GROMACS .gro file of N, CA and C in nm:
model
  504
    1THR      N    1   8.884 -18.255  -5.582
    1THR     CA    2   8.794 -18.149  -5.639
    1THR      C    3   8.704 -18.180  -5.673
    2LYS      N    4   8.559 -18.211  -5.662
    2LYS     CA    5   8.458 -18.258  -5.718
    2LYS      C    6   8.406 -18.124  -5.716
    3ILE      N    7   8.358 -18.183  -5.922
    3ILE     CA    8   8.287 -18.037  -5.953
    3ILE      C    9   8.097 -18.081  -5.941
    4TYR      N   10   8.025 -18.039  -5.900
    4TYR     CA   11   7.906 -18.090  -5.915
    4TYR      C   12   7.845 -18.003  -5.997
    5ARG      N   13   7.741 -18.055  -6.095
    5ARG     CA   14   7.668 -18.000  -6.216
    5ARG      C   15   7.569 -17.881  -6.160
    6ASN      N   16   7.533 -17.768  -6.154
    6ASN     CA   17   7.468 -17.638  -6.103
    6ASN      C   18   7.308 -17.590  -6.203
    7PRO      N   19   7.188 -17.664  -6.122
    7PRO     CA   20   7.126 -17.707  -6.184
    7PRO      C   21   7.058 -17.519  -6.303
    8ARG      N   22   7.115 -17.463  -6.317
    8ARG     CA   23   7.103 -17.330  -6.357
    8ARG      C   24   7.255 -17.308  -6.476
    9ARG      N   25   7.326 -17.444  -6.503
    9ARG     CA   26   7.418 -17.440  -6.559
    9ARG      C   27   7.527 -17.317  -6.576
   10ARG      N   28   7.522 -17.292  -6.456
   10ARG     CA   29   7.638 -17.180  -6.419
   10ARG      C   30   7.778 -17.246  -6.403
   11ALA      N   31   7.874 -17.175  -6.435
   11ALA     CA   32   8.028 -17.274  -6.394
   11ALA      C   33   8.044 -17.233  -6.276
   12CYS      N   34   8.147 -17.258  -6.198
   12CYS     CA   35   8.209 -17.252  -6.102
   12CYS      C   36   8.363 -17.281  -6.129
   13GLY      N   37   8.426 -17.227  -6.054
   13GLY     CA   38   8.568 -17.228  -6.020
   13GLY      C   39   8.656 -17.167  -5.913
   14HIS      N   40   8.767 -17.128  -5.932
   14HIS     CA   41   8.857 -17.064  -5.871
   14HIS      C   42   8.986 -16.980  -5.907
   15ILE      N   43   9.004 -16.933  -5.807
   15ILE     CA   44   9.159 -16.838  -5.880
   15ILE      C   45   9.296 -16.871  -5.705
   16THR      N   46   9.384 -16.892  -5.748
   16THR     CA   47   9.458 -16.910  -5.653
   16THR      C   48   9.627 -16.805  -5.674
   17ARG      N   49   9.637 -16.774  -5.599
   17ARG     CA   50   9.761 -16.654  -5.647
   17ARG      C   51   9.862 -16.663  -5.499
   18ALA      N   52   9.975 -16.737  -5.547
   18ALA     CA   53  10.077 -16.771  -5.423
   18ALA      C   54  10.193 -16.680  -5.443
   19THR      N   55  10.250 -16.605  -5.385
   19THR     CA   56  10.358 -16.566  -5.326
   19THR      C   57  10.498 -16.654  -5.281
   20VAL      N   58  10.595 -16.687  -5.324
   20VAL     CA   59  10.688 -16.759  -5.290
   20VAL      C   60  10.806 -16.685  -5.216
   21GLU      N   61  10.847 -16.640  -5.123
   21GLU     CA   62  10.963 -16.562  -5.087
   21GLU      C   63  11.087 -16.631  -5.125
   22GLU      N   64  11.170 -16.535  -5.173
   22GLU     CA   65  11.338 -16.547  -5.177
   22GLU      C   66  11.357 -16.690  -5.065
   23ASN      N   67  11.417 -16.784  -5.142
   23ASN     CA   68  11.462 -16.907  -5.106
   23ASN      C   69  11.398 -17.037  -4.996
   24ALA      N   70  11.276 -16.993  -5.042
   24ALA     CA   71  11.141 -17.093  -5.004
   24ALA      C   72  11.104 -17.186  -5.109
   25LEU      N   73  11.040 -17.242  -5.095
   25LEU     CA   74  10.974 -17.372  -5.174
   25LEU      C   75  10.838 -17.413  -5.113
   26LEU      N   76  10.770 -17.427  -5.269
   26LEU     CA   77  10.644 -17.414  -5.248
   26LEU      C   78  10.581 -17.587  -5.317
   27VAL      N   79  10.510 -17.670  -5.215
   27VAL     CA   80  10.471 -17.794  -5.299
   27VAL      C   81  10.344 -17.769  -5.313
   28PHE      N   82  10.269 -17.720  -5.443
   28PHE     CA   83  10.098 -17.700  -5.439
   28PHE      C   84  10.050 -17.826  -5.532
   29ALA      N   85   9.964 -17.934  -5.448
   29ALA     CA   86   9.937 -18.072  -5.521
   29ALA      C   87   9.820 -18.097  -5.445
   30PRO      N   88   9.731 -18.032  -5.519
   30PRO     CA   89   9.571 -18.056  -5.463
   30PRO      C   90   9.546 -18.224  -5.511
   31ASP      N   91   9.419 -18.247  -5.468
   31ASP     CA   92   9.345 -18.349  -5.534
   31ASP      C   93   9.333 -18.320  -5.691
   32PRO      N   94   9.281 -18.507  -5.758
   32PRO     CA   95   9.252 -18.425  -5.897
   32PRO      C   96   9.094 -18.362  -5.892
   33ILE      N   97   9.110 -18.308  -5.979
   33ILE     CA   98   8.985 -18.174  -6.023
   33ILE      C   99   8.854 -18.315  -6.110
   34GLN      N  100   8.775 -18.354  -6.038
   34GLN     CA  101   8.667 -18.469  -6.108
   34GLN      C  102   8.499 -18.412  -6.133
   35PRO      N  103   8.511 -18.300  -6.250
   35PRO     CA  104   8.390 -18.277  -6.319
   35PRO      C  105   8.280 -18.346  -6.360
   36PHE      N  106   8.153 -18.357  -6.264
   36PHE     CA  107   8.086 -18.418  -6.293
   36PHE      C  108   7.996 -18.385  -6.418
   37ALA      N  109   7.889 -18.438  -6.486
   37ALA     CA  110   7.810 -18.447  -6.600
   37ALA      C  111   7.736 -18.330  -6.599
   38ASN      N  112   7.746 -18.267  -6.664
   38ASN     CA  113   7.668 -18.118  -6.706
   38ASN      C  114   7.750 -18.022  -6.648
   39SER      N  115   7.880 -17.979  -6.562
   39SER     CA  116   7.942 -17.936  -6.519
   39SER      C  117   8.036 -17.834  -6.596
   40SER      N  118   8.033 -17.667  -6.533
   40SER     CA  119   8.130 -17.595  -6.593
   40SER      C  120   8.238 -17.585  -6.523
   41TYR      N  121   8.393 -17.590  -6.482
   41TYR     CA  122   8.454 -17.489  -6.420
   41TYR      C  123   8.592 -17.422  -6.512
   42SER      N  124   8.629 -17.329  -6.404
   42SER     CA  125   8.744 -17.280  -6.476
   42SER      C  126   8.865 -17.256  -6.345
   43GLN      N  127   8.993 -17.278  -6.370
   43GLN     CA  128   9.056 -17.230  -6.254
   43GLN      C  129   9.191 -17.162  -6.320
   44ARG      N  130   9.228 -17.048  -6.252
   44ARG     CA  131   9.358 -16.983  -6.267
   44ARG      C  132   9.439 -17.013  -6.156
   45LEU      N  133   9.583 -17.052  -6.196
   45LEU     CA  134   9.662 -17.039  -6.016
   45LEU      C  135   9.790 -16.960  -6.104
   46THR      N  136   9.852 -16.877  -5.996
   46THR     CA  137   9.929 -16.781  -6.046
   46THR      C  138  10.041 -16.755  -5.936
   47PHE      N  139  10.149 -16.819  -5.982
   47PHE     CA  140  10.248 -16.823  -5.861
   47PHE      C  141  10.359 -16.728  -5.904
   48HIS      N  142  10.413 -16.639  -5.777
   48HIS     CA  143  10.528 -16.545  -5.800
   48HIS      C  144  10.643 -16.592  -5.722
   49LEU      N  145  10.743 -16.618  -5.770
   49LEU     CA  146  10.906 -16.654  -5.705
   49LEU      C  147  10.959 -16.557  -5.697
   50GLY      N  148  11.074 -16.555  -5.506
   50GLY     CA  149  11.138 -16.482  -5.538
   50GLY      C  150  11.256 -16.574  -5.573
   51ASN      N  151  11.398 -16.520  -5.545
   51ASN     CA  152  11.505 -16.535  -5.622
   51ASN      C  153  11.532 -16.651  -5.528
   52GLY      N  154  11.544 -16.720  -5.596
   52GLY     CA  155  11.628 -16.867  -5.491
   52GLY      C  156  11.508 -16.946  -5.468
   53ALA      N  157  11.393 -16.907  -5.479
   53ALA     CA  158  11.290 -17.024  -5.463
   53ALA      C  159  11.243 -17.095  -5.568
   54GLY      N  160  11.168 -17.177  -5.500
   54GLY     CA  161  11.117 -17.301  -5.620
   54GLY      C  162  10.966 -17.332  -5.595
   55LEU      N  163  10.937 -17.423  -5.679
   55LEU     CA  164  10.758 -17.477  -5.665
   55LEU      C  165  10.794 -17.610  -5.730
   56VAL      N  166  10.678 -17.642  -5.671
   56VAL     CA  167  10.619 -17.816  -5.721
   56VAL      C  168  10.484 -17.789  -5.725
   57LEU      N  169  10.448 -17.778  -5.891
   57LEU     CA  170  10.312 -17.764  -5.901
   57LEU      C  171  10.280 -17.896  -5.938
   58VAL      N  172  10.137 -17.962  -5.934
   58VAL     CA  173  10.075 -18.093  -5.943
   58VAL      C  174   9.909 -18.037  -5.978
   59ASP      N  175   9.895 -18.052  -6.132
   59ASP     CA  176   9.766 -18.003  -6.167
   59ASP      C  177   9.689 -18.101  -6.225
   60TRP      N  178   9.603 -18.193  -6.187
   60TRP     CA  179   9.551 -18.260  -6.319
   60TRP      C  180   9.404 -18.269  -6.252
   61PHE      N  181   9.352 -18.382  -6.357
   61PHE     CA  182   9.216 -18.357  -6.373
   61PHE      C  183   9.166 -18.486  -6.440
   62THR      N  184   9.050 -18.552  -6.391
   62THR     CA  185   8.986 -18.677  -6.434
   62THR      C  186   8.847 -18.660  -6.547
   63SER      N  187   8.857 -18.752  -6.563
   63SER     CA  188   8.712 -18.781  -6.697
   63SER      C  189   8.569 -18.749  -6.601
   64GLY      N  190   8.596 -18.761  -6.500
   64GLY     CA  191   8.449 -18.771  -6.425
   64GLY      C  192   8.427 -18.910  -6.346
   65ARG      N  193   8.287 -18.920  -6.342
   65ARG     CA  194   8.245 -19.016  -6.277
   65ARG      C  195   8.217 -19.145  -6.339
   66ALA      N  196   8.297 -19.174  -6.441
   66ALA     CA  197   8.359 -19.270  -6.545
   66ALA      C  198   8.218 -19.390  -6.486
   67ALA      N  199   8.266 -19.432  -6.350
   67ALA     CA  200   8.232 -19.579  -6.294
   67ALA      C  201   8.033 -19.563  -6.350
   68CYS      N  202   7.978 -19.370  -6.314
   68CYS     CA  203   7.870 -19.394  -6.335
   68CYS      C  204   7.810 -19.354  -6.463
   69GLY      N  205   7.882 -19.377  -6.557
   69GLY     CA  206   7.858 -19.358  -6.690
   69GLY      C  207   7.859 -19.213  -6.758
   70GLU      N  208   7.947 -19.153  -6.689
   70GLU     CA  209   7.995 -18.973  -6.663
   70GLU      C  210   8.123 -18.964  -6.737
   71ARG      N  211   8.188 -18.993  -6.783
   71ARG     CA  212   8.328 -19.022  -6.873
   71ARG      C  213   8.342 -18.888  -6.950
   72TRP      N  214   8.368 -18.794  -6.895
   72TRP     CA  215   8.371 -18.671  -7.039
   72TRP      C  216   8.288 -18.584  -7.024
   73ALA      N  217   8.177 -18.598  -6.933
   73ALA     CA  218   8.020 -18.571  -6.982
   73ALA      C  219   8.025 -18.465  -6.911
   74PHE      N  220   8.108 -18.367  -6.867
   74PHE     CA  221   8.104 -18.228  -6.844
   74PHE      C  222   8.077 -18.148  -6.944
   75ASP      N  223   8.080 -17.977  -6.948
   75ASP     CA  224   8.042 -17.907  -7.037
   75ASP      C  225   8.135 -17.826  -7.095
   76ARG      N  226   8.242 -17.801  -6.981
   76ARG     CA  227   8.344 -17.705  -6.972
   76ARG      C  228   8.450 -17.740  -6.870
   77PHE      N  229   8.567 -17.783  -6.908
   77PHE     CA  230   8.696 -17.760  -6.821
   77PHE      C  231   8.811 -17.646  -6.872
   78GLN      N  232   8.824 -17.552  -6.786
   78GLN     CA  233   8.938 -17.490  -6.837
   78GLN      C  234   9.047 -17.444  -6.717
   79SER      N  235   9.180 -17.443  -6.732
   79SER     CA  236   9.278 -17.426  -6.638
   79SER      C  237   9.395 -17.321  -6.694
   80ARG      N  238   9.462 -17.271  -6.604
   80ARG     CA  239   9.524 -17.211  -6.614
   80ARG      C  240   9.660 -17.171  -6.538
   81ASN      N  241   9.791 -17.213  -6.561
   81ASN     CA  242   9.918 -17.223  -6.479
   81ASN      C  243   9.982 -17.069  -6.523
   82ASP      N  244  10.063 -17.009  -6.458
   82ASP     CA  245  10.152 -16.877  -6.492
   82ASP      C  246  10.201 -16.886  -6.358
   83VAL      N  247  10.367 -16.902  -6.400
   83VAL     CA  248  10.467 -16.888  -6.295
   83VAL      C  249  10.581 -16.736  -6.362
   84PHE      N  250  10.604 -16.705  -6.246
   84PHE     CA  251  10.671 -16.584  -6.264
   84PHE      C  252  10.793 -16.582  -6.170
   85LEU      N  253  10.900 -16.572  -6.238
   85LEU     CA  254  11.025 -16.577  -6.169
   85LEU      C  255  11.092 -16.405  -6.130
   86SER      N  256  11.119 -16.325  -6.012
   86SER     CA  257  11.133 -16.228  -5.993
   86SER      C  258  11.094 -16.147  -6.124
   87GLY      N  259  10.936 -16.150  -6.115
   87GLY     CA  260  10.832 -16.046  -6.215
   87GLY      C  261  10.874 -16.076  -6.328
   88GLU      N  262  10.943 -16.176  -6.393
   88GLU     CA  263  10.923 -16.252  -6.562
   88GLU      C  264  10.829 -16.378  -6.564
   89ARG      N  265  10.775 -16.376  -6.647
   89ARG     CA  266  10.702 -16.526  -6.678
   89ARG      C  267  10.763 -16.611  -6.716
   90ILE      N  268  10.804 -16.716  -6.671
   90ILE     CA  269  10.877 -16.811  -6.722
   90ILE      C  270  10.795 -16.967  -6.737
   91PHE      N  271  10.661 -16.943  -6.717
   91PHE     CA  272  10.603 -17.078  -6.740
   91PHE      C  273  10.483 -17.034  -6.753
   92MET      N  274  10.410 -17.062  -6.860
   92MET     CA  275  10.259 -17.023  -6.908
   92MET      C  276  10.173 -17.168  -6.986
   93ASP      N  277  10.076 -17.225  -6.904
   93ASP     CA  278  10.012 -17.359  -6.958
   93ASP      C  279   9.868 -17.324  -6.945
   94SER      N  280   9.794 -17.389  -7.069
   94SER     CA  281   9.663 -17.397  -7.046
   94SER      C  282   9.623 -17.449  -7.099
   95VAL      N  283   9.479 -17.517  -7.063
   95VAL     CA  284   9.403 -17.647  -7.098
   95VAL      C  285   9.280 -17.607  -7.105
   96LEU      N  286   9.178 -17.657  -7.210
   96LEU     CA  287   9.020 -17.597  -7.259
   96LEU      C  288   8.984 -17.682  -7.318
   97LEU      N  289   8.910 -17.763  -7.264
   97LEU     CA  290   8.786 -17.865  -7.309
   97LEU      C  291   8.635 -17.846  -7.285
   98ASP      N  292   8.605 -17.803  -7.384
   98ASP     CA  293   8.493 -17.782  -7.404
   98ASP      C  294   8.360 -17.855  -7.500
   99ALA      N  295   8.291 -17.868  -7.444
   99ALA     CA  296   8.187 -17.975  -7.557
   99ALA      C  297   8.118 -17.914  -7.665
  100ALA      N  298   8.090 -17.749  -7.664
  100ALA     CA  299   8.032 -17.699  -7.745
  100ALA      C  300   8.119 -17.709  -7.863
  101THR      N  301   8.244 -17.704  -7.866
  101THR     CA  302   8.341 -17.673  -7.964
  101THR      C  303   8.385 -17.832  -8.048
  102ASP      N  304   8.357 -17.955  -7.971
  102ASP     CA  305   8.418 -18.054  -8.050
  102ASP      C  306   8.354 -18.166  -7.966
  103PRO      N  307   8.352 -18.301  -7.988
  103PRO     CA  308   8.362 -18.389  -7.838
  103PRO      C  309   8.442 -18.428  -7.783
  104ILE      N  310   8.443 -18.393  -7.630
  104ILE     CA  311   8.562 -18.426  -7.587
  104ILE      C  312   8.610 -18.598  -7.563
  105THR      N  313   8.543 -18.626  -7.589
  105THR     CA  314   8.618 -18.838  -7.565
  105THR      C  315   8.669 -18.837  -7.750
  106SER      N  316   8.677 -18.725  -7.825
  106SER     CA  317   8.722 -18.776  -7.946
  106SER      C  318   8.847 -18.817  -7.948
  107SER      N  319   8.926 -18.882  -8.076
  107SER     CA  320   9.051 -18.949  -8.056
  107SER      C  321   9.185 -18.888  -8.045
  108HIS      N  322   9.167 -18.718  -8.096
  108HIS     CA  323   9.231 -18.622  -8.086
  108HIS      C  324   9.224 -18.543  -7.960
  109ARG      N  325   9.116 -18.573  -7.896
  109ARG     CA  326   9.143 -18.475  -7.757
  109ARG      C  327   9.182 -18.592  -7.631
  110THR      N  328   9.077 -18.665  -7.586
  110THR     CA  329   9.124 -18.718  -7.489
  110THR      C  330   9.124 -18.918  -7.512
  111GLY      N  331   9.028 -18.914  -7.578
  111GLY     CA  332   9.098 -19.064  -7.650
  111GLY      C  333   9.031 -19.185  -7.511
  112ARG      N  334   9.132 -19.276  -7.510
  112ARG     CA  335   9.109 -19.381  -7.439
  112ARG      C  336   9.163 -19.346  -7.243
  113PHE      N  337   9.227 -19.201  -7.236
  113PHE     CA  338   9.248 -19.161  -7.180
  113PHE      C  339   9.159 -19.099  -7.061
  114ASN      N  340   9.135 -19.135  -6.918
  114ASN     CA  341   9.077 -19.092  -6.783
  114ASN      C  342   9.133 -18.999  -6.719
  115CYS      N  343   9.235 -18.974  -6.743
  115CYS     CA  344   9.357 -18.901  -6.619
  115CYS      C  345   9.464 -18.816  -6.729
  116PHE      N  346   9.424 -18.698  -6.678
  116PHE     CA  347   9.572 -18.591  -6.740
  116PHE      C  348   9.663 -18.548  -6.628
  117ALA      N  349   9.749 -18.536  -6.634
  117ALA     CA  350   9.844 -18.500  -6.523
  117ALA      C  351   9.939 -18.372  -6.572
  118LEU      N  352   9.957 -18.262  -6.470
  118LEU     CA  353  10.107 -18.207  -6.488
  118LEU      C  354  10.120 -18.205  -6.395
  119LEU      N  355  10.310 -18.197  -6.378
  119LEU     CA  356  10.412 -18.216  -6.283
  119LEU      C  357  10.492 -18.099  -6.335
  120LEU      N  358  10.505 -17.983  -6.232
  120LEU     CA  359  10.631 -17.874  -6.275
  120LEU      C  360  10.697 -17.850  -6.142
  121LEU      N  361  10.836 -17.852  -6.235
  121LEU     CA  362  10.931 -17.860  -6.113
  121LEU      C  363  11.029 -17.766  -6.168
  122VAL      N  364  11.020 -17.604  -6.048
  122VAL     CA  365  11.082 -17.482  -6.125
  122VAL      C  366  11.141 -17.417  -5.991
  123GLY      N  367  11.275 -17.407  -6.053
  123GLY     CA  368  11.325 -17.255  -5.929
  123GLY      C  369  11.482 -17.330  -5.912
  124GLU      N  370  11.580 -17.267  -5.825
  124GLU     CA  371  11.694 -17.304  -5.787
  124GLU      C  372  11.656 -17.444  -5.683
  125PRO      N  373  11.584 -17.489  -5.585
  125PRO     CA  374  11.575 -17.569  -5.520
  125PRO      C  375  11.491 -17.683  -5.606
  126MET      N  376  11.466 -17.721  -5.713
  126MET     CA  377  11.400 -17.819  -5.796
  126MET      C  378  11.516 -17.836  -5.924
  127CYS      N  379  11.671 -17.774  -5.947
  127CYS     CA  380  11.738 -17.802  -6.020
  127CYS      C  381  11.804 -17.959  -6.074
  128GLU      N  382  11.809 -18.003  -5.917
  128GLU     CA  383  11.872 -18.140  -5.953
  128GLU      C  384  11.771 -18.231  -5.983
  129ALA      N  385  11.660 -18.209  -5.912
  129ALA     CA  386  11.574 -18.308  -5.945
  129ALA      C  387  11.489 -18.294  -6.091
  130SER      N  388  11.473 -18.152  -6.152
  130SER     CA  389  11.463 -18.151  -6.299
  130SER      C  390  11.582 -18.245  -6.345
  131ALA      N  391  11.650 -18.211  -6.349
  131ALA     CA  392  11.747 -18.284  -6.437
  131ALA      C  393  11.730 -18.431  -6.413
  132SER      N  394  11.708 -18.495  -6.315
  132SER     CA  395  11.681 -18.642  -6.283
  132SER      C  396  11.554 -18.698  -6.365
  133LEU      N  397  11.481 -18.603  -6.374
  133LEU     CA  398  11.363 -18.641  -6.401
  133LEU      C  399  11.351 -18.657  -6.562
  134LEU      N  400  11.439 -18.527  -6.570
  134LEU     CA  401  11.432 -18.549  -6.753
  134LEU      C  402  11.503 -18.623  -6.789
  135LYS      N  403  11.614 -18.707  -6.713
  135LYS     CA  404  11.730 -18.791  -6.770
  135LYS      C  405  11.648 -18.980  -6.785
  136GLU      N  406  11.558 -18.965  -6.666
  136GLU     CA  407  11.496 -19.099  -6.625
  136GLU      C  408  11.396 -19.134  -6.745
  137ILE      N  409  11.309 -18.991  -6.747
  137ILE     CA  410  11.207 -19.003  -6.873
  137ILE      C  411  11.246 -19.034  -6.982
  138SER      N  412  11.388 -18.941  -7.055
  138SER     CA  413  11.407 -18.963  -7.183
  138SER      C  414  11.490 -19.110  -7.152
  139THR      N  415  11.485 -19.211  -7.066
  139THR     CA  416  11.524 -19.347  -7.129
  139THR      C  417  11.439 -19.407  -7.120
  140ARG      N  418  11.280 -19.407  -7.085
  140ARG     CA  419  11.168 -19.489  -7.123
  140ARG      C  420  11.148 -19.530  -7.251
  141PRO      N  421  11.135 -19.636  -7.298
  141PRO     CA  422  11.046 -19.679  -7.426
  141PRO      C  423  10.888 -19.615  -7.426
  142VAL      N  424  10.838 -19.531  -7.551
  142VAL     CA  425  10.728 -19.527  -7.552
  142VAL      C  426  10.614 -19.670  -7.621
  143ALA      N  427  10.576 -19.722  -7.522
  143ALA     CA  428  10.492 -19.855  -7.582
  143ALA      C  429  10.347 -19.800  -7.612
  144ARG      N  430  10.330 -19.874  -7.753
  144ARG     CA  431  10.211 -19.882  -7.792
  144ARG      C  432  10.097 -19.926  -7.697
  145GLY      N  433   9.981 -19.842  -7.659
  145GLY     CA  434   9.874 -19.869  -7.611
  145GLY      C  435   9.894 -19.871  -7.500
  146ALA      N  436  10.003 -19.822  -7.431
  146ALA     CA  437  10.015 -19.829  -7.301
  146ALA      C  438   9.953 -19.783  -7.193
  147ALA      N  439   9.907 -19.829  -7.050
  147ALA     CA  440   9.792 -19.786  -6.968
  147ALA      C  441   9.805 -19.626  -6.938
  148THR      N  442   9.966 -19.600  -6.920
  148THR     CA  443   9.996 -19.518  -6.894
  148THR      C  444  10.143 -19.432  -6.971
  149VAL      N  445  10.092 -19.313  -6.990
  149VAL     CA  446  10.189 -19.211  -7.115
  149VAL      C  447  10.242 -19.120  -7.046
  150CYS      N  448  10.391 -19.112  -7.055
  150CYS     CA  449  10.414 -18.986  -7.018
  150CYS      C  450  10.555 -18.928  -7.053
  151SER      N  451  10.557 -18.785  -7.055
  151SER     CA  452  10.663 -18.723  -7.140
  151SER      C  453  10.711 -18.617  -7.081
  152ALA      N  454  10.887 -18.604  -7.060
  152ALA     CA  455  10.924 -18.472  -6.960
  152ALA      C  456  10.980 -18.387  -7.071
  153SER      N  457  10.971 -18.248  -7.030
  153SER     CA  458  11.039 -18.131  -7.102
  153SER      C  459  11.130 -18.037  -7.072
  154PRO      N  460  11.226 -17.963  -7.066
  154PRO     CA  461  11.265 -17.939  -6.999
  154PRO      C  462  11.188 -17.753  -6.998
  155VAL      N  463  11.192 -17.709  -6.904
  155VAL     CA  464  11.109 -17.552  -6.905
  155VAL      C  465  11.254 -17.450  -6.890
  156ARG      N  466  11.247 -17.326  -6.869
  156ARG     CA  467  11.284 -17.237  -6.811
  156ARG      C  468  11.320 -17.238  -6.689
  157ARG      N  469  11.414 -17.288  -6.588
  157ARG     CA  470  11.478 -17.311  -6.439
  157ARG      C  471  11.376 -17.443  -6.399
  158GLY      N  472  11.338 -17.551  -6.489
  158GLY     CA  473  11.331 -17.654  -6.433
  158GLY      C  474  11.274 -17.784  -6.540
  159ALA      N  475  11.126 -17.818  -6.538
  159ALA     CA  476  11.097 -17.938  -6.577
  159ALA      C  477  10.966 -17.969  -6.598
  160ILE      N  478  10.908 -18.026  -6.683
  160ILE     CA  479  10.762 -18.029  -6.695
  160ILE      C  480  10.747 -18.184  -6.736
  161LEU      N  481  10.679 -18.211  -6.616
  161LEU     CA  482  10.639 -18.410  -6.690
  161LEU      C  483  10.470 -18.381  -6.702
  162ARG      N  484  10.413 -18.432  -6.799
  162ARG     CA  485  10.286 -18.461  -6.832
  162ARG      C  486  10.225 -18.611  -6.848
  163VAL      N  487  10.171 -18.655  -6.784
  163VAL     CA  488  10.099 -18.812  -6.758
  163VAL      C  489   9.991 -18.797  -6.851
  164ALA      N  490   9.956 -18.891  -6.915
  164ALA     CA  491   9.813 -18.950  -6.930
  164ALA      C  492   9.790 -19.131  -6.900
  165GLY      N  493   9.640 -19.138  -6.851
  165GLY     CA  494   9.646 -19.270  -6.781
  165GLY      C  495   9.540 -19.289  -6.808
  166GLU      N  496   9.483 -19.430  -6.822
  166GLU     CA  497   9.343 -19.466  -6.883
  166GLU      C  498   9.269 -19.489  -6.728
  167SER      N  499   9.363 -19.469  -6.643
  167SER     CA  500   9.275 -19.474  -6.489
  167SER      C  501   9.328 -19.345  -6.360
  168VAL      N  502   9.300 -19.362  -6.301
  168VAL     CA  503   9.358 -19.193  -6.209
  168VAL      C  504   9.453 -19.283  -6.129
   0.00000   0.00000   0.00000
């Protein structure tokens, strides 16, 4: 998903709402979001899962067109994910990078990384995969200065994997 700048500096975005019926599985894995220089983007993803339903969600974004000198050169990026199971929120994640508040490239924000990803596995069909993911990541050593860094955490009815990479 390429996010072009608007000559009038207007933001763009999208809203996705999905309902996953009982005992069904949804895999939502779009291309990474690539915000170009001076662009603004906002997205909201909302998933409602029925009893016994599952979700695999990939939400990832890049630094933009780094090869063109547009590394973290966008104005604003915002992403929010909400997951509900039988009407109750079981997961919420929000990311906001806004150049107006602090340089996006500062070491405590994006540092040397050019890609950030979230993989969420939730629901009954993903229980085994979630447990396996948590076990696998917990055994990996953390290497200082590694090109790719990842962490996994349990969430209600599943697991979340977060990845930061120097390249896509």
